[in-house]
XYZ file of C-alpha atoms in Angstrom:
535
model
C -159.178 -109.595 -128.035
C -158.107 -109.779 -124.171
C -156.588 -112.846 -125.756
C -154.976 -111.382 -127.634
C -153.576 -108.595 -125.558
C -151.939 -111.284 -123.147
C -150.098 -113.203 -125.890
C -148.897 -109.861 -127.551
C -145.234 -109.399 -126.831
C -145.061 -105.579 -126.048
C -147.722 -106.248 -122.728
C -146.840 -107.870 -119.364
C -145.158 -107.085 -116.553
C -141.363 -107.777 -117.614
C -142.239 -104.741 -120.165
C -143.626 -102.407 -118.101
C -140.281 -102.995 -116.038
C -137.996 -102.430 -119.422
C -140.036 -99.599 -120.155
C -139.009 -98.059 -116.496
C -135.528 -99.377 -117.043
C -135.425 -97.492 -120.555
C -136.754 -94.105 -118.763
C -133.548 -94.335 -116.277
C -131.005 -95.468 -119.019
C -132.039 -92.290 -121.105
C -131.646 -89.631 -118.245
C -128.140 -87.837 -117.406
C -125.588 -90.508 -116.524
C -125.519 -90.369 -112.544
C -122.386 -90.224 -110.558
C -120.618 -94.068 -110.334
C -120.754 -94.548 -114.571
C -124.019 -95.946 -116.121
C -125.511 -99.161 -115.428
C -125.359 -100.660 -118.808
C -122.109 -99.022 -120.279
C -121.070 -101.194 -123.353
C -118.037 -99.966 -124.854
C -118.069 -98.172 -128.095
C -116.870 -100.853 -131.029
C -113.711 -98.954 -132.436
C -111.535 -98.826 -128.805
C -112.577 -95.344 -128.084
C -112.252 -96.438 -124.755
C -108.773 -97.578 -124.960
C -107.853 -94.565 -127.042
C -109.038 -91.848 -123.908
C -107.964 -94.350 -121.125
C -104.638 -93.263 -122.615
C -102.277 -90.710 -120.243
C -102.888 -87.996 -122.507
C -105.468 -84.964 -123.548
C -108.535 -85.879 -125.446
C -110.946 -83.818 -126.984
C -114.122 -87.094 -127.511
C -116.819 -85.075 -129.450
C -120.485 -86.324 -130.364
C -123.767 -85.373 -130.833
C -126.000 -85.149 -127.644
C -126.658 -88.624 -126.738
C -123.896 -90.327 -128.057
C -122.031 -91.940 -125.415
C -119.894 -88.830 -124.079
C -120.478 -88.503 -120.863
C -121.679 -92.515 -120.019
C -117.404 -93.412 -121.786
C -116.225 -90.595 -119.447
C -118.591 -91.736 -116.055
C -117.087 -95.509 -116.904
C -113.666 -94.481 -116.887
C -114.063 -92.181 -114.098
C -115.286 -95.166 -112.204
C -112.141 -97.116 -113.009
C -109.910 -94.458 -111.496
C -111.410 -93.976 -108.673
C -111.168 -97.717 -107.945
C -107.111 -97.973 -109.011
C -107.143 -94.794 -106.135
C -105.945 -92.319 -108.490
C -107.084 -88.832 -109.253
C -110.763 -88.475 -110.676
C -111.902 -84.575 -110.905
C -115.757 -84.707 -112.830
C -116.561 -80.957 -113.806
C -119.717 -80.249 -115.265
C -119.547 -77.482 -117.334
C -123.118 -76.894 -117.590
C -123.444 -75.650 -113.884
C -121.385 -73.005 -115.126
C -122.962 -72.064 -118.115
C -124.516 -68.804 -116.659
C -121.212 -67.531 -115.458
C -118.889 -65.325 -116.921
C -115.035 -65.554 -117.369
C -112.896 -65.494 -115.498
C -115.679 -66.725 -112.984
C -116.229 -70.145 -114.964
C -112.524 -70.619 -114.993
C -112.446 -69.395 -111.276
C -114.669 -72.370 -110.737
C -113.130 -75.097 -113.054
C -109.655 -74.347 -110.891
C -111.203 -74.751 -107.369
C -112.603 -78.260 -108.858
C -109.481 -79.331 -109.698
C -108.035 -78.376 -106.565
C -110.861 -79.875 -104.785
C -110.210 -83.459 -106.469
C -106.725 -82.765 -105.432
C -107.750 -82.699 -101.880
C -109.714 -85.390 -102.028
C -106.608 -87.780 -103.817
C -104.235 -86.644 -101.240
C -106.590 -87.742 -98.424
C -107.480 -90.818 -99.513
C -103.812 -91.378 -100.134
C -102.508 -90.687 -96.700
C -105.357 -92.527 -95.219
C -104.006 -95.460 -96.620
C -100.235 -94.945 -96.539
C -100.915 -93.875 -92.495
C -99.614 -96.686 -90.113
C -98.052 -96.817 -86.572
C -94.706 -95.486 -87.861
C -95.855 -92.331 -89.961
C -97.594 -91.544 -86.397
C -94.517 -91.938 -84.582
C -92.672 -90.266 -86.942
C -95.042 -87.204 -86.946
C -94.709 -86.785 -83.055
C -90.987 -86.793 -83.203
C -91.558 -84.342 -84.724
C -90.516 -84.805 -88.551
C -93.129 -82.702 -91.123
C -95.742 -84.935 -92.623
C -95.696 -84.046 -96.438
C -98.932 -84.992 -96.709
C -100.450 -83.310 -94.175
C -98.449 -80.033 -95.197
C -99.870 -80.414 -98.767
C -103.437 -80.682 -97.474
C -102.655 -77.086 -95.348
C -101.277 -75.866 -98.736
C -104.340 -77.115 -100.565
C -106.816 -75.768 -98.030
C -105.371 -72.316 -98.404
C -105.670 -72.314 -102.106
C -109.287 -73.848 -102.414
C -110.252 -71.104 -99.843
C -108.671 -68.358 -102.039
C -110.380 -69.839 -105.137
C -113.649 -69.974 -102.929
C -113.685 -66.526 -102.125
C -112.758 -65.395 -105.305
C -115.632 -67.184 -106.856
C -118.519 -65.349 -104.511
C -116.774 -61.681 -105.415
C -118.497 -59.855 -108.300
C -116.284 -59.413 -111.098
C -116.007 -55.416 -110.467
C -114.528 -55.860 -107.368
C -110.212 -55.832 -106.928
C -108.832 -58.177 -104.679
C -105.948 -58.050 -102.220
C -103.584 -61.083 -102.594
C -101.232 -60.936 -99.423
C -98.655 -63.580 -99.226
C -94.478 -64.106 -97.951
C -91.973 -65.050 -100.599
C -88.336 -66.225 -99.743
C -89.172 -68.994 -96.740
C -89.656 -71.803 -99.664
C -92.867 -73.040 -98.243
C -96.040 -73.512 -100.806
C -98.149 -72.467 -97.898
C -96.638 -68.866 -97.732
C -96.183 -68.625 -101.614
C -100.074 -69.092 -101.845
C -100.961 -66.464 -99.163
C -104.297 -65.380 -98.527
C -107.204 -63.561 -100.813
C -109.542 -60.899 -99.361
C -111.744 -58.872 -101.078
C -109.709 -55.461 -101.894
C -111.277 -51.775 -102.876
C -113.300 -50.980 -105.565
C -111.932 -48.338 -106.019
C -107.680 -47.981 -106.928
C -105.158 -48.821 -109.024
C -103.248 -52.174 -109.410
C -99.845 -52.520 -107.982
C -97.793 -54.044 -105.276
C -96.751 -53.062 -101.822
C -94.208 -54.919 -99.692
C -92.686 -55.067 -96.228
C -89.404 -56.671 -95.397
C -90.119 -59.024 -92.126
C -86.529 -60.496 -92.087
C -83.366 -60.489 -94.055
C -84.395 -63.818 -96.445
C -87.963 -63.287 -96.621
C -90.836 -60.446 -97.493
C -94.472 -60.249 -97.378
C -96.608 -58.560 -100.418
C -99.684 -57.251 -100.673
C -101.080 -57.174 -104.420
C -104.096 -55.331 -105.439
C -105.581 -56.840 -107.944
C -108.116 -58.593 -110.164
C -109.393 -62.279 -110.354
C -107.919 -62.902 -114.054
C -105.030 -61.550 -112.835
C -104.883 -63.666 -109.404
C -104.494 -66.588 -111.337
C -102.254 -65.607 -114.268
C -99.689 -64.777 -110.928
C -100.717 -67.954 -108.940
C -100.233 -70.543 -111.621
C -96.697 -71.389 -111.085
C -98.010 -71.628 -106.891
C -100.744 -73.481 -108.055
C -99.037 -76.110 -110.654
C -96.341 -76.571 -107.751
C -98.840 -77.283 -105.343
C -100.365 -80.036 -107.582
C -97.171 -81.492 -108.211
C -95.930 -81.660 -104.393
C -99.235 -83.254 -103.425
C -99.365 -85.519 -106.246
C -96.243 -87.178 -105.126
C -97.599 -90.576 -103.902
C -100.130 -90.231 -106.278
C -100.383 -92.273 -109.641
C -101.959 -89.210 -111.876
C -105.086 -89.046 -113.044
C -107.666 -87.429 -114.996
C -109.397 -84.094 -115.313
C -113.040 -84.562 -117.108
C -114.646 -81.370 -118.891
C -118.160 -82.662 -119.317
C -120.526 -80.789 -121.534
C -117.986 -78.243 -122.297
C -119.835 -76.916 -125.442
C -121.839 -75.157 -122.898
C -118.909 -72.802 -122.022
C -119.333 -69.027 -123.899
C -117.601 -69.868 -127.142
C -115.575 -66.650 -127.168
C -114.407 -68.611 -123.477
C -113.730 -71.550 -124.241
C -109.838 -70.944 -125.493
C -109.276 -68.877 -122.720
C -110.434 -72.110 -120.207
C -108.818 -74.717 -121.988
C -105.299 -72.659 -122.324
C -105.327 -72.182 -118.582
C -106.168 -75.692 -117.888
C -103.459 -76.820 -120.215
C -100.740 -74.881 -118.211
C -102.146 -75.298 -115.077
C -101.864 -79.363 -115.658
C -98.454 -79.251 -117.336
C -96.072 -81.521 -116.072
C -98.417 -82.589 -113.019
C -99.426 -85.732 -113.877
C -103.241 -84.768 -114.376
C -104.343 -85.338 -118.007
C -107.798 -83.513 -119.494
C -110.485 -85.266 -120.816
C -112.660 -82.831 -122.745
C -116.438 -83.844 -124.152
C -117.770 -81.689 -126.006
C -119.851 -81.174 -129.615
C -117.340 -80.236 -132.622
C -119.233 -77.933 -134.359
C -120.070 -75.760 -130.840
C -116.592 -76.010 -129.722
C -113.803 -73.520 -130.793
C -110.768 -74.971 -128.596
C -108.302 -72.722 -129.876
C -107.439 -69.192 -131.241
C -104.595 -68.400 -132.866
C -103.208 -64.676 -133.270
C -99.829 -62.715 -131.925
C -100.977 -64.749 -128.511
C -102.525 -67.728 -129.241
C -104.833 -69.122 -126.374
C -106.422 -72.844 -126.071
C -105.705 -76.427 -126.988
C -104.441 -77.401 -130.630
C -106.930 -80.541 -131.565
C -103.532 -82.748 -132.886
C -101.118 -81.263 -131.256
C -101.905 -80.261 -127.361
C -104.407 -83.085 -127.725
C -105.912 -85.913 -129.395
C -109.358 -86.382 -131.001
C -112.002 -88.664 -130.505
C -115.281 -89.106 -132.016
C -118.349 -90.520 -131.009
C -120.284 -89.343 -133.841
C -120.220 -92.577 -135.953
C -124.083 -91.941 -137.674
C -124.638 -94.408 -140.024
C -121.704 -94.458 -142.074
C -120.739 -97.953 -140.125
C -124.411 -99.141 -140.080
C -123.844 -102.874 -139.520
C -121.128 -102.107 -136.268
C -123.506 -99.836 -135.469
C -126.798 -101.174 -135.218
C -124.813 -104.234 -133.340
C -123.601 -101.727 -130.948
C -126.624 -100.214 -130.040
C -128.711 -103.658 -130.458
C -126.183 -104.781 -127.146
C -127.189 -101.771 -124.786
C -130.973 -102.096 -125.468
C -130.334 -105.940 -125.080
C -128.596 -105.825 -121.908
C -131.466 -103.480 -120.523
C -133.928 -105.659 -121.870
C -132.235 -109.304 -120.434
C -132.161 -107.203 -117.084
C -135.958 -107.267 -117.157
C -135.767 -110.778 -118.824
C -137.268 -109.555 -122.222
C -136.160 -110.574 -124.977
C -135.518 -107.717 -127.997
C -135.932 -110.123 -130.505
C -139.340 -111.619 -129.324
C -140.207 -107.672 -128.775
C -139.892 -106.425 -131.789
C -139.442 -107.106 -135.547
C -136.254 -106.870 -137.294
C -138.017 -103.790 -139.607
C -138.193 -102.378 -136.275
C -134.897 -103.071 -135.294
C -133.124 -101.873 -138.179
C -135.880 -98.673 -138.305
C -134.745 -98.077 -134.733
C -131.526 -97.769 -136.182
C -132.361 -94.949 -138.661
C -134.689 -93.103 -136.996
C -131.806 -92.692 -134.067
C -129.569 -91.574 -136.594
C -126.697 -94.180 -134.690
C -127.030 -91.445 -131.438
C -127.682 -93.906 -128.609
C -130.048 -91.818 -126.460
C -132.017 -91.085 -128.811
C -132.534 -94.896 -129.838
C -133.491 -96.093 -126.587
C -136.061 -93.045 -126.706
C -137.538 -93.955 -129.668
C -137.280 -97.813 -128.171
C -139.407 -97.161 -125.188
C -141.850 -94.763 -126.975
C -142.671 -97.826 -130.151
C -143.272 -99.822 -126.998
C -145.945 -97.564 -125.932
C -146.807 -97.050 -129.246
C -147.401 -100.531 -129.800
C -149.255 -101.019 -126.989
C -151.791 -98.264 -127.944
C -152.792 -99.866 -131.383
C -153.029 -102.972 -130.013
C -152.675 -106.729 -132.251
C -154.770 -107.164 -135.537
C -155.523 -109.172 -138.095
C -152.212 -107.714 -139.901
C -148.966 -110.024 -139.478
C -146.598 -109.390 -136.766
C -148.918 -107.074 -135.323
C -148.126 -108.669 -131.923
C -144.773 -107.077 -131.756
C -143.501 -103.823 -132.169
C -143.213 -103.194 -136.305
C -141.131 -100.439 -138.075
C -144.867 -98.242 -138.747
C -144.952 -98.286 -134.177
C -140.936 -96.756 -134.368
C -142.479 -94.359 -137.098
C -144.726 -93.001 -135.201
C -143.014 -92.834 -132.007
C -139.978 -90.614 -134.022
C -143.093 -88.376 -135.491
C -143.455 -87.040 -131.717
C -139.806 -85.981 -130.808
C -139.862 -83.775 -133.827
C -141.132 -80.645 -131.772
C -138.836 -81.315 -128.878
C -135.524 -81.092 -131.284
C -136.999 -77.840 -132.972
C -136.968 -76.668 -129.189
C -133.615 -77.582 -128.801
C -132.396 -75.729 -131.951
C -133.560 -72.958 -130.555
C -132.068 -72.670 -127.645
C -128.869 -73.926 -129.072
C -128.522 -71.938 -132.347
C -130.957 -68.412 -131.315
C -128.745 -66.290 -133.729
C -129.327 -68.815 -136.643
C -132.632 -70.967 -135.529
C -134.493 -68.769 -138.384
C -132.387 -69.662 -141.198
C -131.700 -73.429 -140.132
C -135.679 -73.715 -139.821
C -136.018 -72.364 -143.335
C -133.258 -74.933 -144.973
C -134.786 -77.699 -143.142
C -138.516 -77.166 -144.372
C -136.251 -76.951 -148.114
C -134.824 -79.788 -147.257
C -138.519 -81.638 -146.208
C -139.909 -80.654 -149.542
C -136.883 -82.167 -151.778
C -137.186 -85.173 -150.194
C -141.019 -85.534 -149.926
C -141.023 -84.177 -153.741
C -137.950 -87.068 -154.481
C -139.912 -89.740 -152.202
C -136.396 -90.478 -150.352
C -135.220 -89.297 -147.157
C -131.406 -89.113 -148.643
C -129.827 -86.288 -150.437
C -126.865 -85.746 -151.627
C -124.273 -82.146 -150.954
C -122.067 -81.027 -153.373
C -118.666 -80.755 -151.031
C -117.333 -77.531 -153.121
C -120.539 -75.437 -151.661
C -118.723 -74.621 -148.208
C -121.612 -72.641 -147.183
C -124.170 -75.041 -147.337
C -121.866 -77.713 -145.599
C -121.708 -75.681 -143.096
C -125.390 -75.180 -142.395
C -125.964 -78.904 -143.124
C -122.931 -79.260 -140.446
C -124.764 -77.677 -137.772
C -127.884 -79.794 -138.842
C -125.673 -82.468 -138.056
C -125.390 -81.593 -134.609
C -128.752 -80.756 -133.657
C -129.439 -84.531 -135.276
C -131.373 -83.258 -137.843
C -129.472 -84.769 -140.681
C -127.053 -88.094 -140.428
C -123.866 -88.673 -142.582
C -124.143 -91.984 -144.944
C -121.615 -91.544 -146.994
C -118.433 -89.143 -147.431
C -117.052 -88.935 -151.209
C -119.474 -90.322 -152.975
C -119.633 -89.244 -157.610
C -122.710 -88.531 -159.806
C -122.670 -89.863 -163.045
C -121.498 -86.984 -165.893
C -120.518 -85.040 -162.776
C -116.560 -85.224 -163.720
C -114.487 -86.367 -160.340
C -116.740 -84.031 -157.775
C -117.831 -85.624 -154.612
C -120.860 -85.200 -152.608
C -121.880 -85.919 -149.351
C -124.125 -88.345 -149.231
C -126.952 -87.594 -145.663
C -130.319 -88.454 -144.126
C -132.908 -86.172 -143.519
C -133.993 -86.871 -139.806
C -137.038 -89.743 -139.936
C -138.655 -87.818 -136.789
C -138.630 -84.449 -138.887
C -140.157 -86.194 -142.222
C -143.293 -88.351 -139.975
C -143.548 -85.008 -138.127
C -144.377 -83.057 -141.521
C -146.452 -85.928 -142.451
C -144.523 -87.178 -145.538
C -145.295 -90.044 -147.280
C -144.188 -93.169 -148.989
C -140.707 -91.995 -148.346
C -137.873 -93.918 -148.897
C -135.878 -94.442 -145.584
C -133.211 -96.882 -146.666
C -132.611 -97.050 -149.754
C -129.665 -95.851 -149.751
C -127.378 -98.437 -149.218
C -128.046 -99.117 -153.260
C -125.713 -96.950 -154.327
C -127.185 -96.912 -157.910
C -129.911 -95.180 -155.453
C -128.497 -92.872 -153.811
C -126.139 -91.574 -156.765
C -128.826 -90.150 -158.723
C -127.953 -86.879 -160.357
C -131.599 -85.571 -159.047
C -131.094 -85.957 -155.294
C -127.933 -83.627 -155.653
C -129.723 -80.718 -153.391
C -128.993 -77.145 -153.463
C -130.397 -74.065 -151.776
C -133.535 -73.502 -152.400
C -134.438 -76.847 -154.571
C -136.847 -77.942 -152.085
C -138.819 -74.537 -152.894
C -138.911 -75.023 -156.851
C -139.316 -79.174 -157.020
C -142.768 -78.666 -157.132
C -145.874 -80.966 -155.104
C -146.000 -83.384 -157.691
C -144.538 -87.107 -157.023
C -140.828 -87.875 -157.234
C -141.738 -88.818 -161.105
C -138.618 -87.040 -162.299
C -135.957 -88.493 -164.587
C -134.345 -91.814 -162.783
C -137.710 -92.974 -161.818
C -138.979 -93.361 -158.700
C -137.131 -94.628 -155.539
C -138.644 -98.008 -154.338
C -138.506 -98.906 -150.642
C -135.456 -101.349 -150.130
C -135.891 -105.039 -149.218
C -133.755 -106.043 -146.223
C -131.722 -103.686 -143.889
C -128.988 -101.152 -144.941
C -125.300 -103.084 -144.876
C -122.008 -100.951 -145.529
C -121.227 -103.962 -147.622
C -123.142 -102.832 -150.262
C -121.538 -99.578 -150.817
């Protein structure tokens, strides 16, 4: 057996280095864009590179924020503006405080362009044209900038009962005097205005006010102050990462201010977020937000396995240039029913395959080599079991994301389990006319629960309807112990047309514990991976 062991393909020391490799690839993309970034197949990329807003929605795990880190990386080498907001420190903050701190990020990366740009425009002229005297734009952009990230800053550490007093001198046509100075004003009083005439062309005000307010008044200031220092400046890019985690009743409110406060400056917003947690705009008598189509363009990330061939090649590259890294070879690793399983159990979402990647490893490893054939490398049964075990930590996450509906999701996807456990397949099919179960079987989606196969797809003696055709989550299925299920299958479309895995509400509840004996027979495991081409 120690034989064995040492000729197995899933032991040595090149794979316990992939396996630590795997660990860091799957953890929040660090600052400087990821190690192993492979660009997504349909120029998403090129799309967002593009000097315009972008909306780039996916699942969690599927690429957001490692496309975003990469091109935030290629900015900041070309020396133009880069400002990375993380909307999830913000989460526990209310508005106007987490647009109070979006704004002083921005400005911040402002700052930080502006430096670097001086520093490099800065020669033995500019200096000798500063002592004679002559006003260094730069440098009076930077004041200008200081004085607005420090009324930003103390804005932010105010409680949101408290007024402020915004004190500043209008009529001298300097930004600096325009932006004035913020202190923290009585709690108690009305808002209003005082002023004070200093000189003929000029007069100082004192507002009394409130932080939404403050910046509602400031934005012209602050949009003028972007532009002026922006000047020697090729543009650049604003990222919202992880926006989804803004309030959702926020979130137009943020992205309408960020829209103005970026118009005409040369700064472009680059928002990730998840679609069906993300309400970008509100319409009304006074609309507030970002248009998806019109103030900005969309981009998805949440491919699934509707292209399952560009797909599985996609994802086959990352794990392969993490594995030639640690000079393994994914091919030698593990079988190609474990590639393709991989796959499918990841429903497409790239974090979640090199998960399951790293746990088959170890699952491998654990069983050990038999007598069975290609039991020296990691088989489809290892990528099974290592999906069975993540099954609890997505329930977890449904919670936390969905509380008001966790209850009712939980229900329909225990309906769901049974209809395919009852059917022996892990794909269904949605009639699209039933908007209200779309929608549940949307947010399903999101929590990667279910995966889209097919949009559009007809039953036969159904007339012209058309169904949705989805995957019931392999981790979910292993994790409530179902058996002899069909995973892929599915790309027969004589399969997965069947007028009996058309699912309702509720079916799951009255198919009964017997096999998946009903009319159309039962579904077969397929020979050979899923291909598109045989839709």
């Amino acid at each position: 057996m120690d034989r064995d062991l040492k000729t197995a393909a899933y032991h040595g020391e090149n794979v316990d280095a992939l396996l630590r490799a795997l660990e860091e690839a799957t953890r929040a993309t660090p600052e400087g864009g990821p190690a192993e970034f492979v660009p997504p197949a349909s120029g998403e990329l090129d799309t967002v590179s593009a000097e315009f807003h972008h909306f780039v929605f996916g699942r969690r795990g599927s690429g957001k924020t490692s496309l975003l880190r990469y091109l935030e990386a290629r900015l900041r080498r070309e020396q133009r503006v880069s400002v990375w907001i993380d909307q999830e420190l913000f989460m526990a903050l209310a508005y106007p405080d987490v647009l109070v701190s979006s704004v002083l990020e921005v400005m911040r990366g402002v700052r930080s362009a502006v430096a670097v740009s001086a520093s490099a425009r800065r020669s033995r002229w500019r200096r000798l044209w500063v002592a004679l005297g002559k006003q260094d734009e730069a440098a009076s952009a930077l004041v200008a900038l200081e004085r607005g990230i420090a009324n930003l800053e103390t804005l932010r550490h105010l409680p949101n009962d408290r007024q402020i007093a915004w004190t500043r001198t209008l009529g001298t046509g300097k930004t600096f005097d325009a932006i004035g100075s913020v202190a923290a004003g009585p709690i108690q009083g009305s808002i209003g205005t005082t002023a004070s005439a200093t000189q003929t062309v000029s007069s100082t005000e004192t507002i009394i006010s409130s932080k939404q307010e403050y910046l509602e008044r400031s934005l012209d200031e602050s949009r003028a102050l972007i532009r002026s220092s922006l000047r020697d400046v090729r543009g650049g890019f604003v990222f919202l990462d992880e926006f989804y985690r803004v309030e959702r009743q926020d979130q137009p409110k943020v992205l309408g201010y960020m829209h103005r406060l970026l118009k005409d400056t040369g700064l472009w917003l680059k928002i990730a977020s998840v679609r069906y947690r993300t309400t970008p705009y509100q319409g009304g008598t006074k609309p507030e937000g970002m248009q998806p189509t019109q103030d900005a363009n969309e981009v998805s990330l949440d491919r699934g396995l509707q292209f399952f061939d560009s797909t599985q090649r996609f994802l086959e590259q990352i794990f392969g240039n993490i594995a030639a890294s640690c000079e393994v070879d994914i091919q030698a690793l593990m079988t190609r029913g474990a590639l393709t399983r991989l796959v499918v159990a990841a429903g497409g979402v790239p974090r979640d395959y090199l998960r399951l990647a790293r746990e088959a490893i170890k699952q491998a490893r654990n069983r050990g080599p038999s007598d069975k054939q290609g039991s020296d490398k990691v088989t489809a049964e290892d990528v099974n079991s290592a999906a069975g075990q993540t099954a609890e930590p997505k329930l977890a996450d449904l919670r936390e994301d969905e509380p008001g509906s966790a209850a009712d999701l939980e229900r329909l996807l225990e309906d769901l389990g049974e209809f395919c456990r009852h059917n022996k397949v892990a794909y269904f099919m949605v009639d699209g006319r039933d908007l209200d179960l779309t929608r549940r079987i949307d947010q399903l989606q999101d929590l990667r629960f279910v995966h889209a196969l097919f949009d559009g797809e007809t039953v036969p003696n159904a007339g012209s309807r058309r169904h949705r055709v989805l995957l019931l989550d392999v981790a979910y299925l292993t994790f409530k112990r179902a058996r002899g299920v069909d995973f892929e299958g599915w790309a027969d479309r004589s399969k997965r047309r069947r007028p009996r895995l058309v699912y309702t509400t509720g079916a799951g509840a009255t198919a009964g514990s017997g096999g998946g004996a009903s009319a159309g027979g039962q579904a077969t495991p397929s020979t050979g991976p899923p291909s598109q081409r045989l839709a």
